[in-house]
Amino acid sequence: MYINCHTYYSLRYGTFSEADLLSLARENGLRCLALTDINNTSAALNFVRRAKEFDISPILGIDFRNGIDPCFVGIARNNEGYYELNRFLSEHLHQKLPIPERAPAFQNAFVIYPFEKVLLNELKDFRPGEFIGVSLRDLRRLPFSRLREYKDRLVVLQPVSFRNKRDFNAHRLLRAIDKNVLLSKLPESEQAPPDEMMYPIENLAKAFSEFSFILENTQALMDGCHIFFDFSEDRKPQNLSTYTGSREEDEQLLEQLCREGLPYRYAKPGPEIYKRLEKELDLIRKKEFVAYFLINWDIVSEARRRGFFYVGRGSGANSIVAYLLRITDVDPIELDLYFERFINLFRANPPDFDIDFSWRDREAVTRYIFERFENVALLGTYVTFKDRGIIRELGKVFGLPKAEIDQLCEGQYESSRLDEVARLVLRYGELIRGMPNYLSVHAGGILISEKPLHYFSATHLPPKGFATTQFDMVIAEDVGLFKFDILGQRGLAKIKEALEIVRFNQPEAFEGIDIHDIRRIKEDPVINNLIKTAQCMGCFYVESPAMRMLLRKLEVDNYLGLVAASSIIRPGVAQSGMMREYILRHRDPERAAMAHPVLLDIMPDTYGVMVYQEDVIKVAHYFAGLSLGEADVLRRGMSGKYRSRDEFERVKKAFVDNCRKKGYAESLISDIWKQVASFAGYAFAKGHSASYAVESYQSLFLRAYYPLEYMVAVLNNGGGFYRPETYVHEARMLGAVIHEPCINHSVVQTRIEGRDIYLGFMYLKELEARVMDRIVKERDAHGRYHSLEDFLDRVPISIEQISILIRIDAFRSTGKEKHNLLWQAHMLLSGEKLPEHPRLFPPQHRKYSIPRLHATRLETAFTQLELLGFCLCSPFELLARPAANTHGSKHLREFLGRCIDIYGYLVTVKNTKTHKGDRMHFATLIDRYGEVFDTVHFPPVAAKYRFRGKGIYRFYGKVVSEFGFLSIEVLKMEKQDYIPDPRYADMKTGTRLLQQRKMASDPVGYNEAKKDAKDPDDKI
């Protein structure tokens, strides 16, 4: 009898999940239930999937509203009706159209108008399938209303939004967040009535007993509805089933493409290659994944045609078919990639192909997919209410000042000292924790289906302009829709742009570059030495402090070593202790004999240590005796994507039971399972790691032979792990001369001329984008700027914007001192209205007599700090007290085992916790010589000495070595002061002297004046 039920996917309105709704229905004796979220279908598929567990027949519909003002409820009679409702809602969401008062004539869906709306809009003529909904509240008015005459049109429409008062309180909070108002100011018109609840079926029948025909009409309506989606294990895939339109032609095309790709990949393919190819093709045909491979081939072929760089990775990189189709660049034969991780007879879903494109090219590739195929949508995801977001939202709802909200967010408070309002924020935050806040877009998932995606969900239209489903990847896979991952990353953009910069800056050298000659690059001793010494700043995936530390400890100097390192660095491996064990066995191969013989036999390359995701399958199959199907369940469960925890628990039990039957010791079983569990939520297939390593080698090639051009590309593509100033520093260490932005040399981004690097205008934080564009376009069109007057005649600009350029010394190429130029600019632009276009005729400029002024080096540094965010000199020059010693990174080895006193400029801090939950830090710093060193701050030190933002710190600590990697275990730390800003120091001194003179001559008058002034130092 309930055909208007809401979950928390009625965003910022509903208060519980679809599973909670089903549970509530069972408690109240229901056998049939309709889910009708407000303008949303996110919960629909999972509602149908889970309904069987609760012995409830599911019905799907949509509560169509403008805001929270109800228009009508649509109830799908069948799957076609659900498609009609989704298509109608999607059209209005895409075009941002209001929901009309009257519904269209749906062929396979019922429409129910709320009692109040029928009266308000004076609706009289109803189509077949249209009804009038009566809630418990409406029953009081029904006997006195003209609508009583519509006996065959009246149905029960009791909304369900809450289970209890707690849910109603959560609802009010959500509504206040949605309307961005104080809770006390939330209008009742923006809230649902507190009686929108579900009552036991007998209570509902009793309430409507006077109008039994309404109950009969409602039951007849519900009996006329049937919805079905196949969630069984042997469900039919819903992806586009054929690429060419025929399965036979698809299979022929796939085999043809593989044969054509053989000469490109293998000069002399041997029997092993042909055997692997036939094995894969046969299984791909049996599993009906042919179209999936061909669609991926189509996408990368178009990318190559357009000159886009890409990297194919994921489990699909274990496939020779993918290698021959050029979806990936990883040779599974060379790396002995485990075929069963890529695909097996028990696998229901296709292998993962994560295809990375440059962040600049990804949108073009996505647009191509939408134009190339008919039924396409991006995959949705939900952003939920989490800790800081909850505090910020509820802090505003309860009227807390921003400073107090910030304090709560940082956790810098004692519970006993919080006021009542702050305690309310923390307490009520639990009511909405984990609820979906708004719909977003999956990082890269795209669905290409056989039939329109509106059969499964409505779609919304995010700012990028691509239709996006209202459900996530987990339920998509459950219903047989498998995503294509089209991802964007900056590493590829760095490689591509670096090559373009080399072509401009070193045209002769560019002719000899083949960035795709991976075999030669992997064997280059110069590049391998960079990896071994961890000189990887700016390089994809290998530049972080943790990776740099691991490379030094492993002394990696080859491709296979880097492949292993990029997977062993997973957090789970470190926590299980196997990262350390891997390093020990790598440095002392004889130690590998400690591994269990079965483990060493199935993983000889990694010394019997599980490193890759397919190792889980190997261990489960060969060590624990699970079938490949069971092993794949285990692998999926570890990936964090698998939803059926019951099945996963059964496989875990089988793993342990089989090990016991094989006679393994309990300690060994526990240890091996601990290693398996370390893969939970974050794990790489070996092919995936190998793909990453290929891109790392390409980055390292450019870093080794064209370091300045590569650093410019890094800066122009958002940097990487570190702040931009770190890459500017690295470029300087590599021999570049760094220049501030210049009106005659700079463009919006950073550019290079020989060894001179000119920072882009984009680094001037307050400079407007339109001003940057005007400067560059005018210079490209009419040549250099010869003077300030020439610049002002050609570029429309305000005094505020020109001041930024002058202060950063962007006019230095004119030969004029910046203080004089500032005076001149104020005289020339004073009182003038800013023109919107260059002057047609240069005006006659008056000559002004300006005193000679000059800027000191320190003043320049502080101006750079203000405008760029960093200075171009060494920050050590700004210390208020000179460093007490000359120690640097190069001195660490001579202090090994002893304490050192050293200064460092903070680059980055990693905050982490011990297994006991205590806070500790790992920090990376630059010494006075520009070299990098690392510090470790154990919990007692981390609690006593806190980092206080960017700047120079003085450390006292013990130098330690772990596998040859030197770091400092800090005992004491102190942030060092910079000198007072010299641009204002004299002004402040002058103000103080003036105040002292006034105080001495007239102390009473001075104090009275100071009392009256809001900012006395400004007014006196």
Tab-separated table of C-alpha atoms in Angstrom, residues 723 725 862 865 869 875-876 878-884 901-907 909 925 937 941 944-956 970-979:
chain	number	residue	atom	x	y	z
A	723	ARG	CA	54.821	22.359	-4.945
A	725	GLU	CA	58.769	25.991	-6.256
A	862	PHE	CA	59.939	39.438	-0.230
A	865	LEU	CA	57.268	35.671	-1.843
A	869	GLY	CA	54.434	32.352	-3.347
A	875	PRO	CA	65.480	31.025	1.419
A	876	PHE	CA	68.543	30.697	3.673
A	878	LEU	CA	66.269	35.440	4.531
A	879	LEU	CA	67.162	34.015	7.947
A	880	ALA	CA	66.984	36.543	10.767
A	881	ARG	CA	69.990	34.811	12.378
A	882	PRO	CA	72.587	33.176	10.154
A	883	ALA	CA	72.759	29.385	10.395
A	884	ALA	CA	74.926	28.243	13.271
A	901	ASP	CA	72.600	19.823	13.947
A	902	ILE	CA	71.212	20.767	10.518
A	903	TYR	CA	68.966	23.347	8.841
A	904	GLY	CA	66.428	22.506	6.153
A	905	TYR	CA	63.807	24.246	4.043
A	906	LEU	CA	60.547	22.274	4.271
A	907	VAL	CA	59.448	20.569	1.037
A	909	VAL	CA	55.481	16.397	5.332
A	925	LEU	CA	63.701	19.107	3.201
A	937	HIS	CA	59.581	12.336	13.773
A	941	VAL	CA	58.839	14.289	19.171
A	944	LYS	CA	56.209	18.115	21.318
A	945	TYR	CA	57.451	19.813	18.133
A	946	ARG	CA	54.885	20.698	15.466
A	947	PHE	CA	55.504	21.846	11.916
A	948	ARG	CA	54.253	25.403	11.441
A	949	GLY	CA	53.961	25.775	7.694
A	950	LYS	CA	56.571	26.537	5.047
A	951	GLY	CA	59.973	27.853	6.028
A	952	ILE	CA	63.366	26.826	7.415
A	953	TYR	CA	63.629	24.534	10.428
A	954	ARG	CA	66.608	23.668	12.584
A	955	PHE	CA	66.839	19.983	13.508
A	956	TYR	CA	68.878	18.088	16.030
A	970	VAL	CA	64.702	14.053	15.033
A	971	LEU	CA	65.069	14.785	18.760
A	972	LYS	CA	64.508	18.549	18.677
A	973	MET	CA	63.139	20.955	16.081
A	974	GLU	CA	62.659	24.713	15.870
A	975	LYS	CA	61.284	26.876	13.111
A	976	GLN	CA	63.622	29.731	12.184
A	977	ASP	CA	62.494	33.327	11.803
A	978	TYR	CA	62.962	35.306	8.614
A	979	ILE	CA	64.191	38.888	8.788
